[in-house]
Amino acid sequence: MPEREIAEQKMSYRQAVREAMREAMNRDDRVYLMGEDVGLYGGCFNVSEGMLEEFGKERIIDTPLSESGFTGCGIGAALGGMRPIVEIMTVNFSLLASDQIINTAAILLHMSGGQFNVPIVIRMATGGGKQLAAQHSRSLEGWYSHIPGLKILTPATVEDARGMLWPALEDPDPVLIFENTTLYNFEEAAPVNGTQVDITSAKVRREGSHVSIITYGIGLHKSLKAAEMLSADGIEAEVIDLRVLRPLDNQTIFESVRKTHRAVIVDEGWKSVGLSAELSARITENLFYELDCPVERVCAAEVPAPYAGHLEKASLPQPENIVETVRQLGGIYG
Amino acid sequence: MSKQDAIFTPIGTNENNQKGKVDKAVDLPEPTETSWKDLGLSKEDLKEMYESMYLQRRFEERAMQMYQKGKFGGFLHLYIGQEAVSTGTAWALNSDDDIITAYRDHGFGLVRGVTPESGMAELYGKAAGCSKGKGGSMHFANVEEHFWGGHGIVGGHIPLGAGIAFANKYRETGRITACFFGDGAVHQGVLHETMNMSQLWQLPCIFAVENNGYAMGTSVRRHSVGEIVDRADAYGMKKKVINGMDLFTVYEAMKEMAEEVRKDNQPWFAEIRTYRYRGHSMSDPQKYRTKEELQEYQKVDPIERLKRLMTEEKIAGKKKIEEIEEKVEKVVLDAVEFAENADFPEPEELYDDMFVEEDAKFHE
């Protein structure tokens, strides 16, 4: 049977997020956008450009620089029957709102015995790589994924950037979406009609048989590049895009590792007590006898992000580090 | 006390904490002069309000007794002394107006649909509790009657109140929100963030500080400069100081504010001065105040004063009042018995209500 053709158009990750928000706002008038400079300015990363003109100031709301206040306000509005999209400029500033996210949004349903659900979507930019120094370059999505009660999405493709928002808004519980700042200009062909995607599973983005590289966000792009470099060497890496950091999709990860018997985790977060440690633990707990060699991790250097370009580059996982790590895996050359 | 103190600080305690010296923690403003009739209240209302206040008091006294017997654990923050605030508010607002408060929440719970049985069962950690035994004393809640719960992070729920008000304004429900918190919460940054946003966006919300004199064991004088209510000035917010030991004063003020908010969406900042008779929680040795200070406030106890008024004005005779009190006594004892006999949550309920749509993946 011939595959039904879906019209595609090239668009940037930034445009994809904007289109997703426009579609959601047109679809449901309970949806509104609230955050710092999302209106008149068009968003710190230009994501919401033009939306104020299109939807008006009742629905595109510029907030004061009060992360805790407006995030809490979004949570309250969600309790009151709205479907807020709260944009926190970057994950770094979300720490000011972490009380609201962690002490309120994540727990209200359970603590109230099922009475109060919080259907909020909180979007924020994350990641380093733009020489913004230590206070503007964090990758804390793994840290948020420690918290029961939250759902954590990390769209790495244009399709996901566009397709994850609506299901996230439809979800009756709090969903955090982390958009890597270095991806906003990334362009890719994506379905014109804004097809939705699932927000529960990981995806194999490249098939391979020798090693499973497990990653998400910007790490996906670096890992795919590394996989191409490895391929020239005769090593075929399977690249898994986690897409959802909480709940982790064990099944897709385990299936891949059962096939390749080797796993490398690539995470721009820190290694210690982090997401990569959790993934490694899950793999060793469940697939110990399937492994041909220990699980390896390529993560950020355990320092605050430095400003100097070459230092920052050295502090983050690069395709070369991934290649190097894979090459040293036991038995990788057969 | 210097003139400066008298102007810039509320009357506080602790600088002179010797036995016998009364140094009041909160300075109560004059109660209203409007009679209950002129407030539009009926004799029936008064009897019901008395019953409600008496219920809140006896519920907590019994809870305290059960706590001391080791029947349940956790924190137990008692509202005793402050009942006029919850009661006056509940009668002043429409029944579908939204109320949210901090962790000293039994009073507001009981006036907003948490039954004595489900409240007591919650304290006991039983499945029949208002929050299914998952919230306990600090997290009473009743979504049906727009009581958005008790919240335990000081100040953390204040923006939630604004958000609920935002939703009401956006959806044009005509409802207003009353967001209560203690004097300690006044110094949380998020209060100021929220006041600024609420005035800027003209949210239909009353932010009400229940100034009971103490943030845990630190008296207002020791934790605050200036008058709390004057925080409103910085945000151009309308403000009011209310005698929270007087039921009719609370009722009148809340009603006036609520009606205005409903008309013009302008938020209010109200400082309701009241007094907490018990410690911060059950483990509080109360070294920070004198017995004499407490007795000063007990002289103006809101329940006793309403009782006196009802007798004097022949709204309810001694017999009628005893009847109400006996009824309440029985309700509370029944609630205790109910809680004692109720079932604990089943172990598998641990994972219930993590998400609206259950997803086993989260528990792996």
XYZ file of C-alpha atoms in Angstrom:
698
model
C 0.000 0.000 0.000
C 1.501 3.354 -0.947
C 2.085 5.708 1.936
C -0.272 8.617 2.058
C 1.647 11.716 1.215
C 1.769 14.396 3.853
C 2.557 17.887 2.609
C 5.721 19.162 4.237
C 7.361 22.528 4.450
C 10.710 23.653 5.718
C 10.491 25.672 8.892
C 12.620 26.622 11.838
C 12.248 25.204 15.311
C 11.296 28.722 16.422
C 8.536 28.948 13.821
C 7.348 25.510 14.792
C 6.866 26.514 18.427
C 5.075 29.679 17.328
C 2.803 27.780 14.938
C 2.013 25.295 17.681
C 1.017 28.110 20.017
C -1.051 29.855 17.341
C -2.865 26.644 16.514
C -3.585 26.000 20.185
C -4.833 29.551 20.766
C -7.115 29.340 17.756
C -8.414 26.019 18.860
C -9.213 26.714 22.491
C -9.898 30.122 23.995
C -8.888 28.894 27.435
C -5.317 28.880 26.139
C -3.292 32.027 26.737
C 0.387 32.897 26.771
C 2.022 34.632 29.693
C 5.651 35.511 30.295
C 8.378 38.090 30.216
C 8.409 40.081 26.970
C 6.230 37.596 25.120
C 3.993 40.381 23.772
C 5.225 43.665 22.442
C 8.844 42.507 22.281
C 7.894 39.281 20.526
C 9.632 36.991 22.974
C 13.252 36.964 24.067
C 13.946 34.398 21.328
C 11.340 35.857 18.951
C 9.202 32.810 19.432
C 5.934 34.678 19.974
C 6.527 37.418 17.432
C 3.277 38.691 15.955
C 1.079 36.877 18.457
C 0.155 40.019 20.387
C -1.210 41.564 17.194
C -3.033 38.382 16.332
C -4.548 37.496 19.695
C -4.580 40.735 21.660
C -3.324 41.708 25.077
C -5.957 39.720 26.931
C -4.336 36.508 25.735
C -0.707 37.439 25.145
C 0.376 38.796 28.479
C 3.613 40.567 29.227
C 4.475 39.950 32.850
C 6.693 41.789 35.283
C 10.027 40.095 36.008
C 8.472 37.999 38.730
C 9.036 34.358 37.849
C 7.595 32.970 41.029
C 4.612 35.309 40.860
C 3.562 34.745 37.280
C 4.263 31.020 37.338
C 2.109 30.756 40.454
C -0.485 32.909 38.753
C -0.481 30.498 35.814
C -0.969 27.574 38.192
C -3.873 29.376 39.836
C -5.389 30.149 36.446
C -5.083 26.482 35.522
C -6.962 25.614 38.729
C -9.561 28.172 37.709
C -10.266 26.490 34.392
C -7.714 28.039 32.020
C -5.080 26.290 29.905
C -2.086 28.577 30.419
C 1.142 28.488 28.478
C 3.637 30.084 30.827
C 6.917 31.002 29.201
C 9.851 31.307 31.553
C 12.572 33.025 29.564
C 15.217 30.447 30.425
C 15.592 27.525 32.764
C 18.073 29.544 34.794
C 15.320 31.909 35.907
C 12.942 29.047 36.524
C 14.839 28.468 39.747
C 13.056 31.553 41.046
C 9.792 29.811 40.219
C 10.874 26.381 41.375
C 8.822 26.692 44.563
C 5.715 27.099 42.434
C 6.636 24.300 40.046
C 7.872 21.785 42.588
C 6.004 22.673 45.769
C 2.702 23.439 44.109
C 2.081 22.358 40.512
C 3.706 18.953 40.913
C 1.921 17.979 44.094
C -1.513 19.582 44.286
C -3.414 16.686 42.767
C -1.960 14.078 45.080
C -2.015 16.276 48.173
C -5.670 17.191 47.670
C -6.662 13.557 47.244
C -7.394 14.042 43.549
C -9.381 17.275 43.855
C -7.104 19.807 42.145
C -5.376 19.049 38.885
C -3.095 21.616 37.282
C -3.401 21.651 33.482
C -0.539 24.053 32.845
C 2.208 24.031 30.242
C 5.442 25.752 31.226
C 7.849 26.324 28.360
C 11.395 27.438 28.854
C 14.628 27.754 26.927
C 17.489 25.646 28.168
C 21.106 24.839 27.509
C 24.486 26.419 26.930
C 26.741 26.909 23.950
C 26.172 30.619 23.348
C 28.864 32.085 25.599
C 26.362 33.382 28.087
C 28.414 32.299 31.109
C 27.407 30.444 34.213
C 24.086 32.059 35.097
C 22.521 31.749 31.648
C 23.703 28.389 30.382
C 22.241 25.684 32.538
C 20.596 22.459 31.436
C 18.339 21.635 34.356
C 15.691 19.564 32.585
C 17.151 16.399 34.066
C 16.958 17.968 37.493
C 13.255 18.754 37.036
C 12.680 15.210 35.851
C 13.545 14.087 39.361
C 10.189 15.408 40.559
C 7.142 13.115 40.747
C 4.037 14.839 39.424
C 5.693 16.563 36.474
C 5.907 15.516 32.846
C 9.071 16.663 31.124
C 9.307 17.073 27.349
C 12.425 17.903 25.374
C 11.571 18.409 21.708
C 14.700 18.033 19.576
C 13.130 18.133 16.122
C 10.968 20.665 14.331
C 8.168 18.138 14.181
C 8.277 17.644 17.956
C 8.578 21.382 18.616
C 5.329 21.792 16.736
C 3.567 18.613 17.630
C 4.167 18.307 21.366
C 2.429 21.468 22.527
C -1.182 20.559 21.850
C -1.055 17.161 23.555
C 0.767 18.872 26.419
C -2.079 21.381 26.716
C -4.635 18.613 26.512
C -2.877 16.803 29.311
C -4.704 17.494 32.580
C -1.464 17.615 34.545
C 1.528 19.968 34.583
C 3.874 19.601 31.628
C 7.257 21.308 31.287
C 8.695 21.789 27.792
C 12.407 22.491 27.440
C 13.516 24.137 24.208
C 17.265 24.192 23.654
C 18.297 27.730 22.699
C 20.749 26.520 20.071
C 17.905 24.770 18.258
C 15.665 27.799 17.579
C 17.336 28.429 14.204
C 17.454 24.773 13.259
C 15.417 24.142 10.111
C 13.796 20.978 8.954
C 10.893 19.891 6.807
C 7.822 19.286 8.936
C 4.205 18.461 8.178
C 2.270 21.556 7.101
C -0.867 20.713 8.998
C 0.901 20.500 12.327
C 0.402 16.810 12.941
C 0.504 16.011 16.634
C 2.964 13.618 18.104
C 2.793 11.408 21.143
C 4.308 12.727 24.359
C 4.987 9.416 26.003
C 7.665 7.621 24.054
C 11.284 7.770 22.981
C 12.143 7.389 19.309
C 14.932 5.685 17.419
C 16.279 8.475 15.187
C 18.998 6.379 13.549
C 19.211 2.630 13.422
C 22.400 0.808 14.136
C 23.608 -2.448 15.591
C 26.851 -1.768 17.464
C 26.014 0.717 20.170
C 22.984 2.614 21.478
C 23.549 6.317 21.980
C 20.817 7.570 24.287
C 20.246 11.296 24.308
C 17.739 14.159 23.931
C 17.517 17.807 22.910
C 20.665 19.267 21.400
C 22.435 16.040 22.313
C 20.451 14.330 19.571
C 22.019 16.494 16.901
C 25.507 16.022 18.278
C 24.952 12.284 18.557
C 23.665 11.996 14.993
C 26.765 13.800 13.808
C 28.930 11.462 15.861
C 27.078 8.482 14.403
C 27.925 9.620 10.880
C 31.585 9.977 11.843
C 31.519 6.500 13.400
C 29.855 5.051 10.345
C 32.852 6.005 8.265
C 34.775 3.858 10.703
C 32.454 0.914 10.278
C 30.637 1.410 13.552
C 26.870 1.721 13.248
C 25.369 3.560 16.184
C 21.691 3.510 17.006
C 20.610 6.930 18.245
C 17.699 7.208 20.623
C 15.951 10.508 21.204
C 14.374 10.269 24.645
C 11.894 13.125 23.860
C 10.279 12.645 27.269
C 12.494 12.732 30.367
C 9.674 11.914 32.740
C 8.342 9.297 32.469
C 11.308 7.644 30.806
C 10.389 5.184 28.088
C 12.222 2.105 29.338
C 10.887 -0.082 26.573
C 12.457 1.762 23.643
C 15.758 2.123 25.493
C 15.895 -1.519 26.555
C 14.926 -2.829 23.124
C 17.798 -0.959 21.577
C 20.360 -2.002 24.174
C 19.216 -5.626 23.890
C 20.088 -5.364 20.218
C 23.397 -3.492 20.437
C 24.630 -4.697 23.852
C 26.372 -1.359 24.397
C 25.101 1.953 25.667
C 26.470 5.481 25.729
C 24.442 8.263 27.303
C 24.874 11.814 26.041
C 23.495 14.539 28.305
C 24.331 18.249 28.493
C 23.428 18.126 32.154
C 26.008 17.227 34.760
C 26.886 13.622 35.317
C 26.767 13.437 39.122
C 23.427 12.347 40.545
C 21.729 13.234 37.294
C 19.631 11.951 34.416
C 22.543 10.033 32.877
C 23.085 8.254 36.193
C 19.421 7.259 36.261
C 19.545 5.924 32.708
C 22.717 4.015 33.417
C 21.163 2.528 36.540
C 18.035 1.456 34.704
C 20.084 -0.232 32.000
C 22.358 -2.064 34.415
C 19.503 -3.027 36.719
C 17.503 -4.521 33.883
C 20.001 -5.593 31.236
C 23.152 -6.457 33.149
C 23.693 -9.739 31.364
C 22.951 -8.242 27.967
C 25.790 -5.761 28.181
C 29.096 -6.412 26.441
C 30.780 -3.536 28.242
C 30.022 -0.986 30.952
C 27.601 1.848 30.202
C 29.465 5.054 29.376
C 28.384 8.662 29.761
C 29.284 11.854 27.917
C 28.073 14.808 29.964
C 28.841 18.415 30.819
C 32.017 19.151 32.783
C 31.205 19.547 36.471
C 31.846 23.260 36.561
C 29.694 26.367 36.152
C 29.585 27.190 32.442
C 32.593 29.329 31.544
C 32.309 32.371 29.288
C 35.389 31.914 27.050
C 34.287 30.174 23.866
C 36.887 27.430 23.796
C 36.383 26.687 27.494
C 32.632 26.503 27.088
C 33.015 24.187 24.119
C 35.288 21.986 26.209
C 32.703 21.947 28.992
C 29.924 20.530 26.825
C 29.674 17.158 25.088
C 30.839 17.464 21.452
C 30.495 14.928 18.616
C 34.225 14.235 18.908
C 33.877 13.253 22.576
C 31.023 10.944 21.708
C 33.037 9.329 18.901
C 36.009 8.917 21.198
C 33.909 7.325 23.918
C 32.276 4.886 21.502
C 35.610 3.889 19.996
C 36.880 2.885 23.396
C 33.943 0.647 24.224
C 34.992 -2.961 24.838
C 34.659 -5.126 21.732
C 33.274 -2.342 19.560
C 35.595 -3.304 16.707
C 34.404 -6.871 16.958
C 8.262 53.466 73.868
C 9.442 56.303 71.670
C 7.159 58.252 69.413
C 8.927 56.730 66.442
C 7.921 53.259 67.600
C 4.347 54.281 68.040
C 4.188 55.583 64.518
C 6.152 53.030 62.592
C 5.681 49.757 64.370
C 2.587 47.903 65.312
C 2.212 47.279 68.984
C 4.327 44.244 69.642
C 5.609 42.035 72.398
C 8.877 40.711 73.493
C 10.844 43.755 74.326
C 9.206 43.429 77.721
C 8.410 39.851 78.273
C 8.391 39.768 82.063
C 5.660 37.871 83.704
C 2.650 39.956 84.355
C 3.439 42.659 81.868
C 0.983 42.835 79.040
C 2.458 44.044 75.819
C -0.027 43.349 73.098
C 1.113 41.664 69.900
C -1.539 43.230 67.718
C -3.357 46.442 68.183
C -7.011 45.864 67.496
C -8.809 48.635 65.653
C -12.311 49.676 66.681
C -14.998 47.165 65.826
C -17.870 48.217 63.604
C -20.674 50.252 65.081
C -23.196 48.965 62.603
C -25.674 46.616 64.234
C -26.249 43.134 62.903
C -29.686 44.190 61.716
C -28.264 47.062 59.722
C -25.744 44.660 58.224
C -28.687 42.728 56.838
C -28.179 39.715 59.065
C -31.133 37.825 60.488
C -31.514 36.176 63.865
C -31.211 32.874 62.076
C -27.917 34.011 60.512
C -26.564 34.875 63.931
C -27.488 31.511 65.348
C -25.917 29.760 62.392
C -22.778 31.861 62.654
C -22.552 31.055 66.331
C -22.944 27.388 65.589
C -20.236 27.576 62.924
C -17.769 29.386 65.169
C -18.489 27.091 68.068
C -18.020 24.105 65.790
C -14.639 25.346 64.603
C -13.570 25.883 68.198
C -14.760 22.541 69.531
C -13.508 20.656 66.480
C -10.024 21.942 67.148
C -10.163 21.446 70.903
C -11.120 17.824 70.343
C -8.483 17.478 67.644
C -5.905 18.786 70.078
C -7.039 16.281 72.684
C -6.801 13.416 70.202
C -3.405 14.620 69.052
C -2.172 14.658 72.626
C -3.474 11.121 73.068
C -1.299 10.145 70.127
C -4.215 9.346 67.855
C -2.566 11.008 64.886
C 0.680 12.699 63.980
C 2.045 15.423 61.791
C 1.641 19.097 62.447
C -1.466 20.544 64.034
C -1.783 24.305 63.656
C -4.831 25.518 65.518
C -7.012 28.414 64.422
C -8.555 28.929 67.867
C -9.159 32.636 68.469
C -9.402 33.490 64.786
C -12.837 31.986 64.030
C -14.504 35.339 63.398
C -12.317 35.740 60.302
C -13.345 32.515 58.576
C -16.954 32.835 59.653
C -17.411 36.508 58.780
C -15.798 35.870 55.408
C -17.887 32.840 54.562
C -21.101 34.732 55.293
C -19.949 37.838 53.429
C -18.898 36.135 50.204
C -21.053 34.343 47.692
C -20.909 30.618 48.134
C -19.133 30.192 44.787
C -16.486 32.839 45.430
C -13.068 31.272 45.713
C -11.174 30.974 48.987
C -7.575 29.893 49.394
C -5.541 29.970 52.581
C -2.349 28.877 54.289
C -1.791 25.858 56.531
C -3.861 27.084 59.501
C -6.833 25.974 57.492
C -9.322 24.062 59.645
C -11.574 27.081 60.114
C -11.889 27.876 56.433
C -12.288 24.192 55.655
C -15.192 23.861 58.057
C -16.993 26.921 56.678
C -16.453 25.724 53.124
C -17.788 22.218 52.956
C -15.187 20.151 54.767
C -17.504 18.298 57.103
C -16.383 17.657 60.681
C -16.240 13.967 59.780
C -14.118 14.366 56.663
C -11.954 16.940 58.440
C -11.335 14.770 61.488
C -10.755 11.750 59.258
C -8.172 13.785 57.356
C -6.352 14.535 60.600
C -6.397 10.825 61.373
C -4.945 10.118 57.913
C -7.974 8.093 56.900
C -9.186 7.448 53.364
C -12.499 9.151 54.155
C -10.674 12.406 54.866
C -11.370 15.432 52.709
C -8.020 14.911 50.961
C -8.166 11.122 51.246
C -5.628 11.131 54.040
C -2.908 12.490 51.786
C -2.968 16.086 52.952
C -3.470 16.068 56.701
C -4.031 19.101 58.893
C -2.315 21.604 56.607
C -4.049 20.557 53.409
C -7.776 20.538 53.910
C -9.528 21.159 50.594
C -12.953 21.122 49.030
C -13.080 21.773 45.324
C -16.882 21.495 45.237
C -17.299 24.538 47.434
C -14.438 26.514 45.899
C -12.117 26.052 48.836
C -8.727 25.748 47.198
C -7.038 24.442 50.185
C -4.571 24.951 52.870
C -1.029 25.474 51.640
C 2.126 24.836 53.584
C 4.848 26.928 51.983
C 4.518 30.334 53.602
C 3.379 32.748 50.900
C 3.536 30.084 48.189
C -0.201 30.060 47.544
C -0.549 33.826 47.189
C 0.035 33.872 43.414
C -2.387 30.961 43.120
C -5.061 33.235 44.527
C -4.202 35.820 41.893
C -4.291 33.140 39.204
C -7.724 31.941 40.255
C -8.832 35.584 40.131
C -7.242 35.906 36.703
C -9.250 32.928 35.458
C -12.445 34.377 36.935
C -11.862 37.682 35.197
C -10.901 36.080 31.895
C -13.858 33.739 31.949
C -16.185 36.440 33.257
C -17.554 34.216 35.977
C -18.373 37.154 38.262
C -16.645 35.358 41.115
C -14.063 36.954 43.334
C -11.172 35.355 45.179
C -10.241 35.797 48.815
C -6.646 34.833 49.480
C -5.661 34.546 53.135
C -2.194 34.293 54.637
C -0.470 35.099 57.883
C 1.628 38.041 58.963
C 4.786 35.994 58.372
C 3.961 35.666 54.675
C 4.046 39.429 54.249
C 7.822 39.215 53.973
C 7.901 36.665 51.193
C 8.942 38.153 47.868
C 6.147 36.402 46.060
C 3.543 38.456 47.963
C 5.030 41.595 46.498
C 5.311 40.071 43.036
C 1.662 39.116 43.252
C 0.440 42.448 44.592
C 2.164 44.240 41.762
C 0.694 41.932 39.110
C -2.752 42.001 40.654
C -2.941 45.766 40.716
C -1.433 45.983 37.226
C -3.918 43.509 35.786
C -6.785 44.553 38.039
C -7.524 41.103 39.334
C -10.719 40.523 41.322
C -9.008 39.411 44.505
C -8.901 40.310 48.175
C -5.510 39.655 49.722
C -6.127 39.288 53.415
C -3.399 39.049 56.031
C -4.555 37.374 59.173
C -2.216 39.210 61.483
C -2.389 37.063 64.587
C 0.622 38.683 66.149
C 3.157 35.990 65.488
C 5.079 34.392 62.654
C 5.623 31.118 64.480
C 7.293 32.511 67.601
C 8.467 35.838 66.248
C 6.158 38.682 67.069
C 5.155 41.153 64.411
C 7.289 43.778 66.052
C 10.340 41.597 65.737
C 9.752 40.580 62.126
C 8.286 43.638 60.495
C 8.878 47.322 60.008
C 6.042 49.737 59.613
C 2.402 48.798 59.501
C 1.689 45.684 57.464
C -1.292 47.247 55.739
C 0.866 50.038 54.350
C 2.516 47.583 51.956
C -0.526 48.271 49.808
C 0.543 51.883 49.282
C 3.558 50.877 47.216
C 1.262 49.153 44.750
C -1.519 51.719 44.764
C -3.775 49.034 46.145
C -6.831 49.786 48.232
C -6.302 48.852 51.850
C -8.173 48.315 55.059
C -7.393 47.349 58.648
C -10.023 45.169 60.223
C -10.719 44.029 63.759
C -10.616 40.282 63.304
C -11.863 39.505 66.796
C -15.266 40.888 65.906
C -17.485 38.821 63.658
C -19.643 41.692 62.417
C -16.617 43.823 61.597
C -15.119 41.070 59.471
C -18.480 40.427 57.839
C -19.080 44.068 57.034
C -15.579 44.734 55.718
C -15.424 41.599 53.610
C -18.840 42.275 52.179
C -17.980 45.848 51.264
C -14.712 44.854 49.665
C -16.248 41.917 47.833
C -18.989 44.062 46.370
C -16.508 46.648 45.202
C -14.178 44.069 43.698
C -17.078 42.502 41.877
C -17.880 45.882 40.364
C -14.470 47.272 39.488
C -11.956 44.389 39.539
C -9.695 46.412 41.806
C -7.901 44.215 44.304
C -7.804 44.945 48.032
C -5.173 44.424 50.663
C -6.741 43.849 54.043
C -4.962 43.437 57.333
C -7.238 41.535 59.646
C -5.918 41.787 63.175
C -6.684 38.792 65.279
C -5.023 36.593 67.856
C -3.894 32.998 67.966
C -4.688 31.509 71.375
C -2.650 28.354 70.938
C 0.948 27.917 69.966
C 2.136 27.921 66.381
C 1.783 24.160 66.361
C 1.475 21.574 69.082
C 5.186 21.483 69.817
C 5.385 25.192 70.589
C 6.537 25.948 74.169
C 5.280 29.546 73.799
C 8.211 31.150 75.546
C 7.724 34.237 73.458
C 4.587 35.521 75.142
C 2.960 35.786 78.514
C -0.212 34.186 79.770
C -1.434 37.657 80.620
C -1.121 38.742 77.027
C -3.238 35.814 75.898
C -5.838 36.634 78.567
C -6.136 40.175 77.244
C -7.329 38.835 73.910
C -9.504 36.162 75.416
C -11.461 38.991 77.017
C -12.657 39.907 73.542
C -13.198 36.355 72.385
C -15.431 36.449 69.294
C -17.504 33.453 70.308
C -18.130 34.628 73.865
C -19.084 38.074 72.635
C -21.557 36.767 70.096
C -23.047 34.541 72.752
C -23.460 37.531 75.050
C -25.037 39.592 72.308
C -27.487 36.859 71.453
C -28.550 36.576 75.075
C -28.764 40.299 75.637
C -30.742 40.932 72.499
C -32.894 37.891 73.126
C -31.962 36.241 69.876
C -31.252 33.021 71.662
C -31.795 32.310 75.322
C -29.529 30.266 77.511
C -31.484 27.168 76.615
C -31.255 27.721 72.886
C -27.517 28.348 73.121
C -27.025 25.189 75.150
C -28.995 23.342 72.535
C -26.671 24.590 69.788
C -23.615 23.749 71.844
C -24.852 20.280 72.660
C -25.591 19.669 69.027
C -22.083 20.783 68.059
C -20.573 18.709 70.839
C -22.294 15.645 69.473
C -21.275 16.421 65.896
C -17.660 16.706 66.969
C -17.727 13.541 69.059
C -19.375 11.723 66.183
C -16.649 13.046 63.903
C -14.006 11.677 66.250
C -15.759 8.343 66.368
C -16.131 8.338 62.613
C -12.433 9.091 62.171
C -11.453 6.434 64.691
C -13.425 3.780 62.877
C -12.678 4.850 59.323
C -10.253 2.863 57.221
C -6.744 3.916 56.446
C -5.987 4.270 52.754
C -5.102 0.956 51.136
C -1.379 0.600 50.396
C -2.107 0.679 46.663
C -3.685 4.124 47.037
C -0.147 5.449 47.460
C 0.061 5.962 43.729
C -3.490 7.205 43.216
C -3.943 10.796 42.090
C -0.396 11.267 40.928
C -1.882 12.102 37.549
C -5.412 12.496 36.304
C -4.719 9.834 33.725
C -2.984 7.032 35.532
C 0.221 5.979 33.860
C 2.117 3.080 35.336
C 5.309 4.267 33.664
C 5.694 6.916 36.291
C 6.003 4.407 39.062
C 8.781 2.354 37.528
